[in-house]
CSV table of C-alpha atoms in Angstrom, one decimal:
chain,number,residue,atom,x,y,z
A,403,MET,CA,-40.7,-49.8,-62.6
A,404,PRO,CA,-44.4,-49.0,-62.7
A,405,MET,CA,-46.6,-50.2,-59.9
A,406,ALA,CA,-48.5,-53.4,-60.7
A,407,LEU,CA,-52.3,-53.0,-61.1
A,408,ASP,CA,-54.0,-55.3,-58.7
A,409,TYR,CA,-57.4,-56.7,-59.6
A,410,PHE,CA,-59.1,-56.1,-56.2
A,411,GLU,CA,-57.6,-52.7,-55.8
A,412,LEU,CA,-58.8,-51.7,-59.2
A,413,LYS,CA,-62.3,-53.1,-58.4
A,414,HIS,CA,-62.4,-51.0,-55.2
A,415,MET,CA,-61.0,-47.9,-57.0
A,416,ARG,CA,-63.6,-48.2,-59.7
A,417,LYS,CA,-66.3,-47.7,-57.1
A,418,SER,CA,-64.6,-45.2,-54.8
A,419,HIS,CA,-62.2,-43.0,-56.8
A,420,PRO,CA,-63.9,-39.8,-58.0
A,421,ALA,CA,-61.8,-39.7,-61.2
A,422,TRP,CA,-62.9,-43.2,-62.2
A,423,ARG,CA,-66.5,-42.4,-61.3
A,424,LEU,CA,-66.4,-39.3,-63.5
A,425,MET,CA,-65.1,-41.3,-66.5
A,426,ALA,CA,-67.7,-44.0,-66.0
A,427,ALA,CA,-70.7,-41.7,-65.3
A,428,GLU,CA,-73.6,-41.7,-67.7
A,429,ASN,CA,-73.3,-38.0,-68.4
A,430,SER,CA,-69.4,-38.0,-68.4
A,431,PRO,CA,-69.3,-36.1,-71.8
A,432,LEU,CA,-71.4,-33.3,-70.3
A,433,ILE,CA,-69.5,-33.2,-67.0
A,434,ALA,CA,-66.0,-33.4,-68.5
A,435,GLY,CA,-66.9,-31.0,-71.4
A,436,PHE,CA,-68.3,-28.4,-69.1
A,437,LEU,CA,-65.6,-28.6,-66.4
A,438,ASP,CA,-62.9,-28.4,-69.1
A,439,LYS,CA,-64.7,-25.4,-70.7
A,440,VAL,CA,-64.8,-23.5,-67.3
A,441,PHE,CA,-61.5,-24.5,-65.7
A,442,SER,CA,-59.2,-24.9,-68.8
A,443,ASP,CA,-58.2,-21.3,-68.2
A,444,VAL,CA,-55.2,-21.6,-65.9
A,445,LYS,CA,-56.1,-18.4,-64.2
A,446,ILE,CA,-59.4,-19.8,-62.8
A,447,ARG,CA,-58.9,-21.4,-59.4
A,448,GLN,CA,-62.4,-20.7,-58.2
A,449,ILE,CA,-65.7,-19.4,-59.5
A,450,SER,CA,-68.7,-18.1,-57.8
A,451,GLU,CA,-72.0,-19.9,-57.8
A,452,PRO,CA,-74.0,-17.4,-59.9
A,453,GLU,CA,-71.2,-17.3,-62.6
A,454,ILE,CA,-70.9,-21.1,-62.9
A,455,LEU,CA,-74.7,-21.5,-62.9
A,456,MET,CA,-75.0,-19.0,-65.8
A,457,LEU,CA,-72.2,-20.8,-67.7
A,458,LEU,CA,-73.8,-24.2,-67.2
A,459,GLU,CA,-77.3,-23.0,-68.2
A,460,ASP,CA,-75.8,-21.6,-71.4
A,461,TYR,CA,-73.9,-24.9,-72.0
A,462,LEU,CA,-77.0,-27.0,-71.4
A,463,TYR,CA,-79.0,-24.8,-73.8
A,464,SER,CA,-76.5,-25.1,-76.6
A,465,LEU,CA,-76.4,-29.0,-76.2
A,466,ARG,CA,-80.3,-29.2,-76.1
A,467,GLU,CA,-80.4,-27.1,-79.3
A,468,MET,CA,-78.0,-29.5,-81.1
A,469,GLU,CA,-79.5,-32.7,-79.7
A,470,SER,CA,-83.1,-32.6,-78.4
A,471,GLU,CA,-85.2,-30.6,-75.9
A,472,ASP,CA,-85.6,-33.5,-73.5
A,473,ARG,CA,-81.8,-34.1,-73.4
A,474,PHE,CA,-80.4,-33.3,-69.9
A,475,PRO,CA,-83.8,-32.7,-68.2
A,476,ARG,CA,-82.4,-31.5,-64.8
A,477,SER,CA,-81.7,-27.9,-64.0
A,478,ALA,CA,-78.2,-26.4,-63.8
A,479,SER,CA,-78.4,-26.0,-60.0
A,480,GLU,CA,-79.4,-29.7,-59.6
A,481,TYR,CA,-76.4,-30.8,-61.7
A,482,LEU,CA,-74.0,-28.6,-59.7
A,483,SER,CA,-75.4,-30.0,-56.4
A,484,GLU,CA,-74.8,-33.6,-57.6
A,485,TRP,CA,-71.3,-32.9,-58.9
A,486,SER,CA,-70.2,-31.3,-55.6
A,487,ARG,CA,-71.6,-34.1,-53.4
A,488,ASN,CA,-69.1,-36.1,-51.4
A,489,ASP,CA,-70.1,-39.3,-53.1
A,490,ARG,CA,-69.3,-37.7,-56.4
A,491,GLY,CA,-66.3,-35.5,-55.6
A,492,TRP,CA,-66.0,-33.7,-58.9
A,493,LEU,CA,-66.4,-30.2,-57.7
A,494,ARG,CA,-65.5,-28.6,-54.4
A,495,LYS,CA,-68.1,-26.2,-53.0
A,496,PHE,CA,-66.8,-23.8,-50.4
A,497,TYR,CA,-67.1,-20.4,-48.9
A,498,PRO,CA,-64.0,-18.2,-49.3
A,499,PRO,CA,-62.9,-16.3,-46.1
A,500,GLY,CA,-65.0,-13.2,-45.6
A,501,ARG,CA,-67.5,-14.2,-48.4
A,502,ASP,CA,-71.1,-15.4,-47.9
A,503,GLU,CA,-71.4,-16.6,-51.5
A,504,PRO,CA,-70.5,-20.2,-52.3
A,505,HIS,CA,-67.7,-20.8,-54.8
A,506,PHE,CA,-66.6,-23.9,-56.8
A,507,ASP,CA,-63.3,-25.4,-57.8
A,508,LEU,CA,-62.1,-28.5,-59.4
A,509,THR,CA,-61.0,-31.4,-57.2
A,510,PRO,CA,-57.6,-33.0,-57.8
A,511,ALA,CA,-59.4,-36.2,-59.0
A,512,SER,CA,-61.4,-34.3,-61.6
A,513,GLU,CA,-58.2,-32.5,-62.8
A,514,LYS,CA,-56.6,-35.9,-63.2
A,515,ALA,CA,-59.5,-37.3,-65.2
A,516,LEU,CA,-59.6,-34.3,-67.5
A,517,GLN,CA,-55.9,-34.5,-68.1
A,518,TRP,CA,-56.2,-38.1,-69.1
A,519,MET,CA,-59.1,-37.4,-71.4
A,520,ARG,CA,-57.2,-34.6,-73.1
A,521,GLU,CA,-54.4,-37.0,-73.8
A,522,LEU,CA,-56.9,-39.3,-75.7
A,523,PHE,CA,-57.2,-36.7,-78.4
A,524,GLU,CA,-54.5,-36.9,-81.0
A,525,ARG,CA,-52.1,-34.1,-80.8
A,526,ALA,CA,-51.0,-32.4,-84.0
A,527,PHE,CA,-47.4,-32.6,-83.0
A,528,ILE,CA,-45.8,-35.1,-80.7
A,529,GLY,CA,-42.2,-34.1,-79.7
A,530,THR,CA,-39.8,-36.7,-78.5
A,531,GLU,CA,-36.5,-34.9,-78.8
A,532,SER,CA,-37.1,-32.3,-76.1
A,533,ARG,CA,-38.4,-34.9,-73.7
A,534,LEU,CA,-35.4,-37.1,-74.4
A,535,PHE,CA,-33.0,-34.1,-73.6
A,536,SER,CA,-35.1,-33.4,-70.5
A,537,SER,CA,-34.8,-36.9,-69.3
A,538,ILE,CA,-31.0,-37.0,-69.9
A,539,GLU,CA,-30.6,-33.7,-68.1
A,540,LEU,CA,-32.5,-35.0,-65.1
A,541,LEU,CA,-30.2,-38.0,-65.0
A,542,LYS,CA,-27.2,-35.7,-65.2
A,543,GLN,CA,-28.5,-33.7,-62.2
A,544,ILE,CA,-28.9,-36.8,-60.1
A,545,VAL,CA,-25.4,-38.3,-61.0
A,546,ASN,CA,-23.6,-34.9,-60.6
A,547,GLY,CA,-25.6,-34.1,-57.4
A,548,MET,CA,-24.5,-37.3,-55.8
A,549,GLU,CA,-20.8,-37.1,-56.7
A,550,GLU,CA,-18.8,-37.1,-53.5
A,551,ASP,CA,-15.3,-37.2,-55.0
A,552,GLU,CA,-13.9,-33.6,-55.2
A,553,GLU,CA,-11.5,-34.4,-57.9
A,554,SER,CA,-14.2,-36.0,-60.1
A,555,ARG,CA,-16.5,-33.0,-59.6
A,556,VAL,CA,-13.7,-30.5,-60.4
A,557,ALA,CA,-12.8,-32.5,-63.5
A,558,ARG,CA,-16.5,-32.4,-64.7
A,559,LEU,CA,-16.6,-28.6,-64.1
A,560,GLU,CA,-13.4,-28.2,-66.0
A,561,GLU,CA,-14.8,-30.2,-68.9
A,562,GLU,CA,-18.0,-28.0,-68.9
A,563,LYS,CA,-15.7,-24.9,-68.8
A,564,GLN,CA,-13.8,-26.1,-71.9
A,565,LYS,CA,-17.1,-26.7,-73.7
A,566,ILE,CA,-18.3,-23.2,-72.9
A,567,ASP,CA,-15.0,-21.6,-73.9
A,568,GLU,CA,-15.1,-23.5,-77.2
A,569,GLU,CA,-18.7,-22.3,-77.8
A,570,ILE,CA,-17.6,-18.7,-77.0
A,571,ARG,CA,-14.8,-19.0,-79.5
A,572,ARG,CA,-17.1,-20.3,-82.2
A,573,VAL,CA,-19.6,-17.6,-81.6
A,574,ARG,CA,-16.9,-14.9,-81.9
A,575,GLU,CA,-15.9,-16.5,-85.1
A,576,GLY,CA,-19.4,-15.9,-86.5
A,577,TYR,CA,-20.7,-19.5,-86.1
A,578,ILE,CA,-24.1,-19.0,-84.2
A,579,PRO,CA,-26.2,-22.1,-84.4
A,580,LEU,CA,-30.0,-21.5,-84.0
A,581,LEU,CA,-32.9,-23.8,-83.1
A,582,THR,CA,-35.1,-24.7,-86.0
A,583,ASP,CA,-38.8,-23.8,-85.8
A,584,ARG,CA,-39.7,-27.4,-85.2
A,585,GLU,CA,-37.3,-27.5,-82.2
A,586,VAL,CA,-38.7,-24.3,-80.8
A,587,ARG,CA,-42.3,-25.4,-81.1
A,588,GLU,CA,-41.4,-28.8,-79.5
A,589,ARG,CA,-39.8,-27.2,-76.5
A,590,PHE,CA,-42.6,-24.7,-76.0
A,591,LEU,CA,-45.3,-27.4,-76.2
A,592,GLN,CA,-43.5,-29.3,-73.5
A,593,PHE,CA,-43.3,-26.2,-71.4
A,594,GLN,CA,-47.1,-25.7,-71.8
A,595,ARG,CA,-47.8,-29.2,-70.7
A,596,GLN,CA,-45.5,-29.1,-67.7
A,597,SER,CA,-47.0,-25.7,-66.7
A,598,GLY,CA,-50.5,-27.1,-66.7
A,599,GLU,CA,-49.4,-30.2,-64.7
A,600,LEU,CA,-47.7,-27.9,-62.2
A,601,LEU,CA,-51.0,-26.1,-61.5
A,602,SER,CA,-52.7,-29.4,-61.1
A,603,ASP,CA,-50.1,-30.4,-58.5
A,604,PHE,CA,-51.0,-27.2,-56.6
A,605,ARG,CA,-54.6,-28.5,-56.2
A,606,ALA,CA,-53.3,-31.8,-54.9
A,607,VAL,CA,-51.0,-30.2,-52.4
A,608,GLU,CA,-53.7,-27.8,-51.3
A,609,GLN,CA,-56.1,-30.8,-50.9
A,610,ASN,CA,-53.7,-32.5,-48.6
A,611,PHE,CA,-53.5,-29.4,-46.3
A,612,ARG,CA,-57.3,-29.0,-46.5
A,613,ASP,CA,-57.7,-32.6,-45.4
A,614,LEU,CA,-55.4,-31.9,-42.5
A,615,ASP,CA,-57.4,-28.8,-41.6
A,616,ARG,CA,-60.6,-30.8,-41.6
A,617,ASP,CA,-59.1,-33.5,-39.4
A,618,THR,CA,-57.9,-30.8,-37.0
A,619,ARG,CA,-61.4,-29.3,-36.6
A,620,GLU,CA,-62.8,-32.8,-36.0
A,621,LYS,CA,-60.2,-33.7,-33.3
A,622,ILE,CA,-60.6,-30.3,-31.6
A,623,ALA,CA,-64.4,-30.7,-31.5
A,624,SER,CA,-64.3,-34.2,-30.1
A,625,TRP,CA,-61.2,-34.1,-27.9
A,626,THR,CA,-61.7,-34.9,-24.2
A,627,GLY,CA,-58.1,-35.3,-23.1
A,628,ASP,CA,-55.5,-32.8,-22.0
A,629,LYS,CA,-54.4,-29.9,-24.2
A,630,SER,CA,-50.7,-30.9,-24.5
A,631,SER,CA,-51.5,-34.3,-25.9
A,632,LEU,CA,-53.8,-32.9,-28.6
A,633,LEU,CA,-51.2,-30.2,-29.6
A,634,LYS,CA,-48.6,-32.9,-29.8
A,635,ILE,CA,-50.7,-34.9,-32.2
A,636,LEU,CA,-51.8,-31.9,-34.3
A,637,LEU,CA,-48.3,-30.4,-34.6
A,638,GLY,CA,-46.9,-33.9,-35.4
A,639,GLU,CA,-49.3,-34.4,-38.2
A,640,ARG,CA,-48.5,-31.0,-39.7
A,641,ASP,CA,-44.8,-31.6,-39.4
A,642,THR,CA,-45.3,-34.9,-41.2
A,643,ILE,CA,-46.8,-33.1,-44.2
A,644,SER,CA,-44.4,-30.2,-44.2
A,645,GLY,CA,-41.5,-32.6,-43.8
A,646,SER,CA,-42.6,-35.0,-46.5
A,647,ASP,CA,-41.0,-35.0,-50.0
A,648,GLU,CA,-44.1,-33.3,-51.3
A,649,GLY,CA,-44.1,-30.6,-48.7
A,650,GLN,CA,-40.4,-29.9,-49.0
A,651,SER,CA,-40.6,-29.7,-52.8
A,652,PHE,CA,-43.5,-27.2,-52.5
A,653,SER,CA,-41.5,-25.2,-50.0
A,654,ALA,CA,-38.5,-25.1,-52.3
A,655,PHE,CA,-40.6,-24.2,-55.3
A,656,TRP,CA,-42.4,-21.4,-53.4
A,657,GLY,CA,-39.1,-19.9,-52.1
A,658,PHE,CA,-37.7,-19.9,-55.7
A,659,LEU,CA,-40.8,-18.4,-57.2
A,660,MET,CA,-41.0,-15.6,-54.5
A,661,SER,CA,-37.5,-14.5,-55.3
A,662,SER,CA,-37.5,-11.2,-57.2
A,663,VAL,CA,-34.5,-12.3,-59.3
A,664,SER,CA,-36.4,-15.5,-60.3
A,665,GLN,CA,-39.5,-13.5,-61.3
A,666,GLU,CA,-37.6,-11.1,-63.4
A,667,GLU,CA,-35.7,-13.9,-65.1
A,668,LEU,CA,-39.0,-15.8,-65.8
A,669,SER,CA,-40.6,-12.7,-67.2
A,670,ASP,CA,-37.7,-11.9,-69.5
A,671,LEU,CA,-37.6,-15.5,-70.7
A,672,LEU,CA,-41.3,-15.7,-71.4
A,673,ASP,CA,-41.3,-12.4,-73.2
A,674,ALA,CA,-38.4,-13.5,-75.4
A,675,VAL,CA,-39.9,-16.9,-76.2
A,676,CYS,CA,-43.5,-15.6,-76.9
A,677,ALA,CA,-42.1,-13.0,-79.3
A,678,LEU,CA,-40.6,-15.8,-81.6
A,679,ASP,CA,-42.4,-16.4,-84.9
A,680,ALA,CA,-42.4,-20.1,-84.3
A,681,VAL,CA,-44.3,-19.7,-81.0
A,682,LYS,CA,-46.7,-17.0,-82.1
A,683,ASP,CA,-48.5,-19.4,-84.4
A,684,LEU,CA,-49.1,-21.9,-81.6
A,685,GLU,CA,-52.6,-21.9,-80.0
A,686,GLU,CA,-52.9,-20.3,-76.6
A,687,SER,CA,-49.2,-19.2,-76.6
A,688,GLU,CA,-50.1,-15.7,-75.3
A,689,ARG,CA,-52.0,-17.3,-72.4
A,690,PHE,CA,-48.7,-18.8,-71.1
A,691,LYS,CA,-46.9,-15.5,-71.3
A,692,ARG,CA,-47.6,-14.7,-67.6
A,693,ILE,CA,-47.9,-18.3,-66.4
A,694,HIS,CA,-45.6,-17.5,-63.4
A,695,PHE,CA,-48.1,-15.1,-62.0
A,696,ASP,CA,-50.7,-17.9,-62.2
A,697,TRP,CA,-48.3,-20.2,-60.3
A,698,MET,CA,-47.9,-17.5,-57.6
A,699,LEU,CA,-51.7,-17.2,-57.4
A,700,ALA,CA,-52.2,-20.9,-57.0
A,701,GLY,CA,-49.3,-21.1,-54.5
A,702,GLU,CA,-50.7,-18.3,-52.5
A,703,GLN,CA,-54.0,-20.1,-52.2
A,704,THR,CA,-52.2,-23.1,-50.9
A,705,GLN,CA,-50.3,-20.9,-48.4
A,706,ARG,CA,-53.7,-19.5,-47.2
A,707,THR,CA,-54.9,-23.0,-46.5
A,708,VAL,CA,-51.8,-23.6,-44.3
A,709,ALA,CA,-52.4,-20.2,-42.6
A,710,ARG,CA,-56.0,-21.3,-41.7
A,711,LEU,CA,-54.6,-24.4,-40.1
A,712,SER,CA,-52.4,-22.3,-37.9
A,713,GLN,CA,-55.4,-20.1,-37.0
A,714,GLN,CA,-57.2,-23.2,-35.9
A,715,LEU,CA,-54.4,-24.1,-33.5
A,716,ARG,CA,-54.2,-20.4,-32.2
A,717,ARG,CA,-58.0,-20.3,-31.7
A,718,PHE,CA,-57.9,-23.6,-29.8
A,719,LEU,CA,-55.2,-22.3,-27.5
A,720,ASP,CA,-57.1,-19.0,-26.9
A,721,ASP,CA,-60.3,-20.8,-26.1
A,722,LYS,CA,-58.6,-23.2,-23.7
A,723,SER,CA,-56.8,-20.3,-21.9
A,724,PHE,CA,-60.1,-18.4,-21.6
A,725,TYR,CA,-62.0,-21.3,-20.1
A,726,GLU,CA,-59.1,-22.1,-17.8
A,727,ASN,CA,-58.9,-18.5,-16.5
A,728,ARG,CA,-62.7,-18.5,-15.9
A,729,ARG,CA,-62.5,-21.8,-14.0
A,730,ILE,CA,-59.8,-20.3,-11.7
A,731,SER,CA,-61.8,-17.2,-11.2
A,732,ARG,CA,-64.8,-19.3,-10.1
A,733,LEU,CA,-62.6,-21.2,-7.6
A,734,LEU,CA,-61.3,-18.0,-6.1
A,735,ASP,CA,-64.8,-16.5,-5.8
A,736,GLY,CA,-66.0,-19.7,-4.0
A,737,ILE,CA,-63.1,-19.5,-1.6
A,738,GLU,CA,-63.8,-15.9,-0.8
A,739,GLN,CA,-67.5,-16.7,-0.2
A,740,LYS,CA,-66.7,-19.5,2.1
A,741,ALA,CA,-64.2,-17.4,4.0
A,742,LEU,CA,-66.8,-14.6,4.5
A,743,LYS,CA,-69.3,-17.2,5.9
A,744,ILE,CA,-66.9,-18.4,8.6
A,745,ARG,CA,-65.4,-15.0,9.3
A,746,GLY,CA,-67.2,-14.7,12.7
A,747,ALA,CA,-66.7,-18.4,13.7
A,748,SER,CA,-63.3,-19.5,12.8
A,749,PRO,CA,-62.7,-23.2,13.4
A,750,GLU,CA,-60.4,-24.2,16.2
A,751,GLY,CA,-57.0,-25.8,15.7
A,752,VAL,CA,-55.2,-26.5,12.4
A,753,PHE,CA,-57.9,-26.8,9.7
A,754,LEU,CA,-55.8,-26.1,6.6
A,755,SER,CA,-52.2,-26.8,5.6
A,756,MET,CA,-50.4,-25.6,2.5
A,757,ASN,CA,-47.0,-26.8,1.3
A,758,GLY,CA,-44.3,-24.6,0.0
A,759,PHE,CA,-45.3,-21.4,1.7
A,760,ARG,CA,-42.7,-21.3,4.5
A,761,PRO,CA,-40.9,-17.9,4.3
A,762,GLU,CA,-37.1,-18.0,3.8
A,763,VAL,CA,-35.5,-15.8,6.4
A,764,ARG,CA,-32.0,-14.4,5.8
A,765,LEU,CA,-30.3,-12.2,8.4
A,766,PRO,CA,-28.6,-9.0,7.3
A,767,MET,CA,-25.1,-10.2,8.5
A,768,GLU,CA,-25.4,-13.2,6.1
A,769,HIS,CA,-25.0,-10.9,3.1
A,770,PRO,CA,-21.4,-10.4,2.1
A,771,LEU,CA,-19.9,-7.1,2.7
A,772,PHE,CA,-18.8,-4.7,0.0
A,773,SER,CA,-15.2,-5.3,-1.1
A,774,PRO,CA,-13.5,-2.5,-3.0
A,775,PRO,CA,-12.0,-3.6,-6.3
A,776,LEU,CA,-8.3,-4.0,-6.4
A,777,SER,CA,-6.5,-1.2,-8.2
A,778,HIS,CA,-3.5,-1.9,-10.5
A,779,GLU,CA,-0.7,0.4,-10.9
A,780,LEU,CA,0.5,0.9,-14.5
A,781,THR,CA,4.1,1.6,-15.0
A,782,ALA,CA,5.3,3.6,-18.0
A,783,HIS,CA,8.9,2.7,-17.7
A,784,PHE,CA,10.2,-0.1,-19.9
A,785,GLU,CA,13.6,-1.6,-19.7
A,786,ALA,CA,15.4,-1.9,-23.0
A,787,ALA,CA,15.6,-5.5,-24.1
A,788,ASP,CA,18.6,-7.2,-25.6
A,789,MET,CA,17.5,-7.8,-29.2
A,790,THR,CA,20.5,-9.9,-29.9
A,791,VAL,CA,19.2,-12.8,-27.8
A,792,LEU,CA,15.6,-12.5,-29.2
A,793,ASP,CA,14.4,-15.7,-30.7
A,794,ASP,CA,12.2,-14.7,-33.7
A,795,GLU,CA,11.5,-18.4,-34.6
A,796,VAL,CA,8.4,-18.4,-32.3
A,797,LEU,CA,6.8,-15.9,-34.7
A,798,PHE,CA,6.9,-18.4,-37.5
A,799,ASN,CA,5.8,-21.4,-35.4
A,800,GLN,CA,2.3,-20.1,-34.5
A,801,VAL,CA,-0.5,-22.6,-34.9
A,802,VAL,CA,-3.1,-21.4,-37.5
A,803,VAL,CA,-6.4,-23.2,-37.7
A,804,ASP,CA,-8.4,-22.8,-40.9
A,805,LYS,CA,-12.1,-22.7,-39.9
A,806,LYS,CA,-13.2,-23.0,-43.5
A,807,ARG,CA,-11.5,-26.3,-43.8
A,808,LEU,CA,-13.1,-27.6,-40.6
A,809,LYS,CA,-16.6,-26.4,-41.8
A,810,GLY,CA,-15.9,-28.2,-45.1
A,811,ASN,CA,-15.2,-31.4,-43.2
A,812,ILE,CA,-18.5,-31.1,-41.3
A,813,ARG,CA,-20.4,-30.2,-44.4
A,814,ARG,CA,-19.1,-33.2,-46.4
A,815,PHE,CA,-19.9,-35.6,-43.5
A,816,VAL,CA,-23.5,-34.4,-43.0
A,817,GLN,CA,-24.2,-34.5,-46.7
A,818,LYS,CA,-24.0,-38.3,-46.4
A,819,GLN,CA,-26.2,-38.7,-43.3
A,820,ASP,CA,-28.6,-36.5,-41.3
A,821,GLN,CA,-26.7,-36.3,-38.1
A,822,ALA,CA,-23.0,-36.8,-37.1
A,823,SER,CA,-21.1,-36.4,-33.9
A,824,LEU,CA,-17.8,-34.6,-33.7
A,825,GLY,CA,-16.1,-37.9,-32.8
A,826,ASP,CA,-17.3,-39.5,-36.0
A,827,ILE,CA,-16.1,-36.6,-38.0
A,828,LEU,CA,-12.7,-36.7,-36.4
A,829,VAL,CA,-12.3,-40.4,-37.2
A,830,GLN,CA,-12.4,-39.5,-40.9
A,831,HIS,CA,-10.7,-36.1,-40.5
A,832,PRO,CA,-8.2,-36.4,-37.7
A,833,LEU,CA,-7.0,-33.3,-35.8
A,834,GLU,CA,-3.9,-31.7,-37.6
A,835,GLU,CA,-3.3,-28.8,-35.2
A,836,GLY,CA,-4.1,-30.6,-32.0
A,837,LEU,CA,-5.9,-28.9,-29.2
A,838,ALA,CA,-6.2,-25.5,-31.1
A,839,GLU,CA,-8.1,-27.3,-33.8
A,840,LEU,CA,-10.4,-29.0,-31.3
A,841,VAL,CA,-11.2,-25.7,-29.8
A,842,ALA,CA,-12.0,-24.3,-33.2
A,843,TYR,CA,-14.5,-27.2,-33.7
A,844,LEU,CA,-16.1,-26.2,-30.4
A,845,SER,CA,-16.3,-22.6,-31.5
A,846,ILE,CA,-18.1,-23.7,-34.8
A,847,ALA,CA,-20.6,-25.8,-32.8
A,848,GLU,CA,-21.3,-22.9,-30.5
A,849,ASP,CA,-22.0,-20.5,-33.4
A,850,SER,CA,-24.0,-23.1,-35.5
A,851,LEU,CA,-27.8,-23.2,-35.1
A,852,SER,CA,-27.9,-26.8,-36.4
A,853,ALA,CA,-25.4,-28.1,-33.8
A,854,ILE,CA,-26.5,-29.7,-30.5
A,855,ILE,CA,-24.2,-29.7,-27.4
A,856,ASP,CA,-25.2,-32.4,-25.0
A,857,ASP,CA,-23.5,-31.8,-21.6
A,858,LYS,CA,-24.9,-35.1,-20.1
A,859,ILE,CA,-22.9,-37.3,-22.5
A,860,LYS,CA,-19.1,-37.0,-22.6
A,861,GLU,CA,-17.0,-38.0,-25.7
A,862,GLU,CA,-13.3,-38.7,-25.6
A,863,ILE,CA,-11.3,-37.2,-28.4
A,864,ARG,CA,-7.8,-38.6,-29.1
A,865,TRP,CA,-5.0,-37.2,-31.3
A,866,THR,CA,-1.3,-37.3,-31.8
A,867,ASP,CA,0.6,-34.0,-31.5
A,868,ARG,CA,3.6,-33.0,-33.4
A,869,GLU,CA,6.0,-34.6,-31.0
A,870,GLY,CA,4.3,-37.9,-31.5
A,871,ILE,CA,2.6,-38.0,-28.1
A,872,LEU,CA,-0.9,-39.4,-27.9
A,873,ARG,CA,-3.2,-37.0,-26.2
A,874,SER,CA,-6.9,-37.1,-25.3
A,875,ALA,CA,-9.6,-34.7,-24.2
A,876,SER,CA,-13.1,-35.3,-22.7
A,877,ILE,CA,-15.7,-33.0,-24.2
A,878,PRO,CA,-19.5,-32.8,-24.2
A,879,ARG,CA,-21.0,-34.7,-27.0
A,880,ILE,CA,-21.5,-32.5,-30.1
A,881,LEU,CA,-24.0,-33.4,-32.9
A,882,PHE,CA,-24.1,-31.6,-36.2
A,883,ASN,CA,-27.4,-31.9,-38.1
A,884,ARG,CA,-28.1,-31.5,-41.7
A,885,THR,CA,-30.5,-28.7,-42.5
A,886,ASN,CA,-33.1,-28.7,-45.3
A,887,ASN,CA,-30.7,-27.1,-47.8
A,888,GLY,CA,-28.2,-29.9,-47.2
A,889,HIS,CA,-25.8,-27.6,-45.2
A,890,THR,CA,-25.1,-27.3,-41.5
A,891,GLY,CA,-26.5,-23.8,-41.1
A,892,GLN,CA,-23.1,-22.2,-40.7
């Protein structure tokens, strides 16, 4: 259900939101037309001041030629200065690392306004089928991804397998259905639109990390408390953004895009699609042939912003350590100078006491004496056993614990909740092999990075052995945590 539009929030947003201010500005056609002309190329994430000034002067000249000489009386630099002011927020003016020349980039608000304006123009072709299929596919992913019943999931996979086998059979019989040109164009146009929106999302994510970086600088500059408190606040804010849905989604996207297998697959798919006749005729189809490299460029810029935030914390720690060491050196110098002054006239009696400096004396005889290790004699003589009385049943009654089954029990449990104790897991999956199975659980917890063993809290585990005897064991509390990928890190 879409969020309701409140009158007072809209009234406040009309005055404060840069996107709304852009659409309501007197020169909004000039601003939007120029920004779209410069930044519509998905490859451009930033542009230097001389370049954008030259482009704006040309754009103003062409408009004055078509309208009148006194139209847009201000210079290009004045317009750029106004558009990049904080009370406008349509362009971001910044200095890239290692560069002394200002650069400009679109703000997320301007990107949003331009997208909305582009939607106002009537499109030659509005595809509904591909979006319907995409919506249904998303719903299937949600339903299938939340299916907990193993039998239901296996049944669904079997059904998909039968469909694939049927399709393979029909292809081998010569029936090869192909998409029509209309269906190809519809799907490619949807891909174009989603690719552009993805680049816009990068600007929004980068802006969030940039805001955090600015807040970090302000807090470091004005902080008067202790270092540990400030670090706790800064790291907590960073973890909040990294752990948010937006941060986790960006991390998963970046991990997928940086995979060499994913890059090769995307390159092959784009080459194959852009070579189709139905796509060649589309406008700007060639520009999207290497869109995944533009995604990587935009993602790398976002990662650099995150790296600058880490540099801020590192510089803060280095500066604090430097000043602390210098303070200690001054104290030691002061003590030495005072000691030299009173060297010839030491005060009488006890004039200074220090705690914790009493030497610990241990007499030589308190140390244990060397004890030679015990030697064991090995005998090579074995007496022949009577094989007729050998009970070979014990060989077939060994207890075997399947660790894969136990890890599956843990994984199923933590998929439903972020954290689970071993006692909770054993309530749902009781011990089948008794103490041996409990020891196997302890071994899994010891090897797992996502498991926590708390020695301070004891947990009582109960089970019934094969003879029907109720047994119990007291063990440290073991907590299994769900990792970001939904598994237990095993």
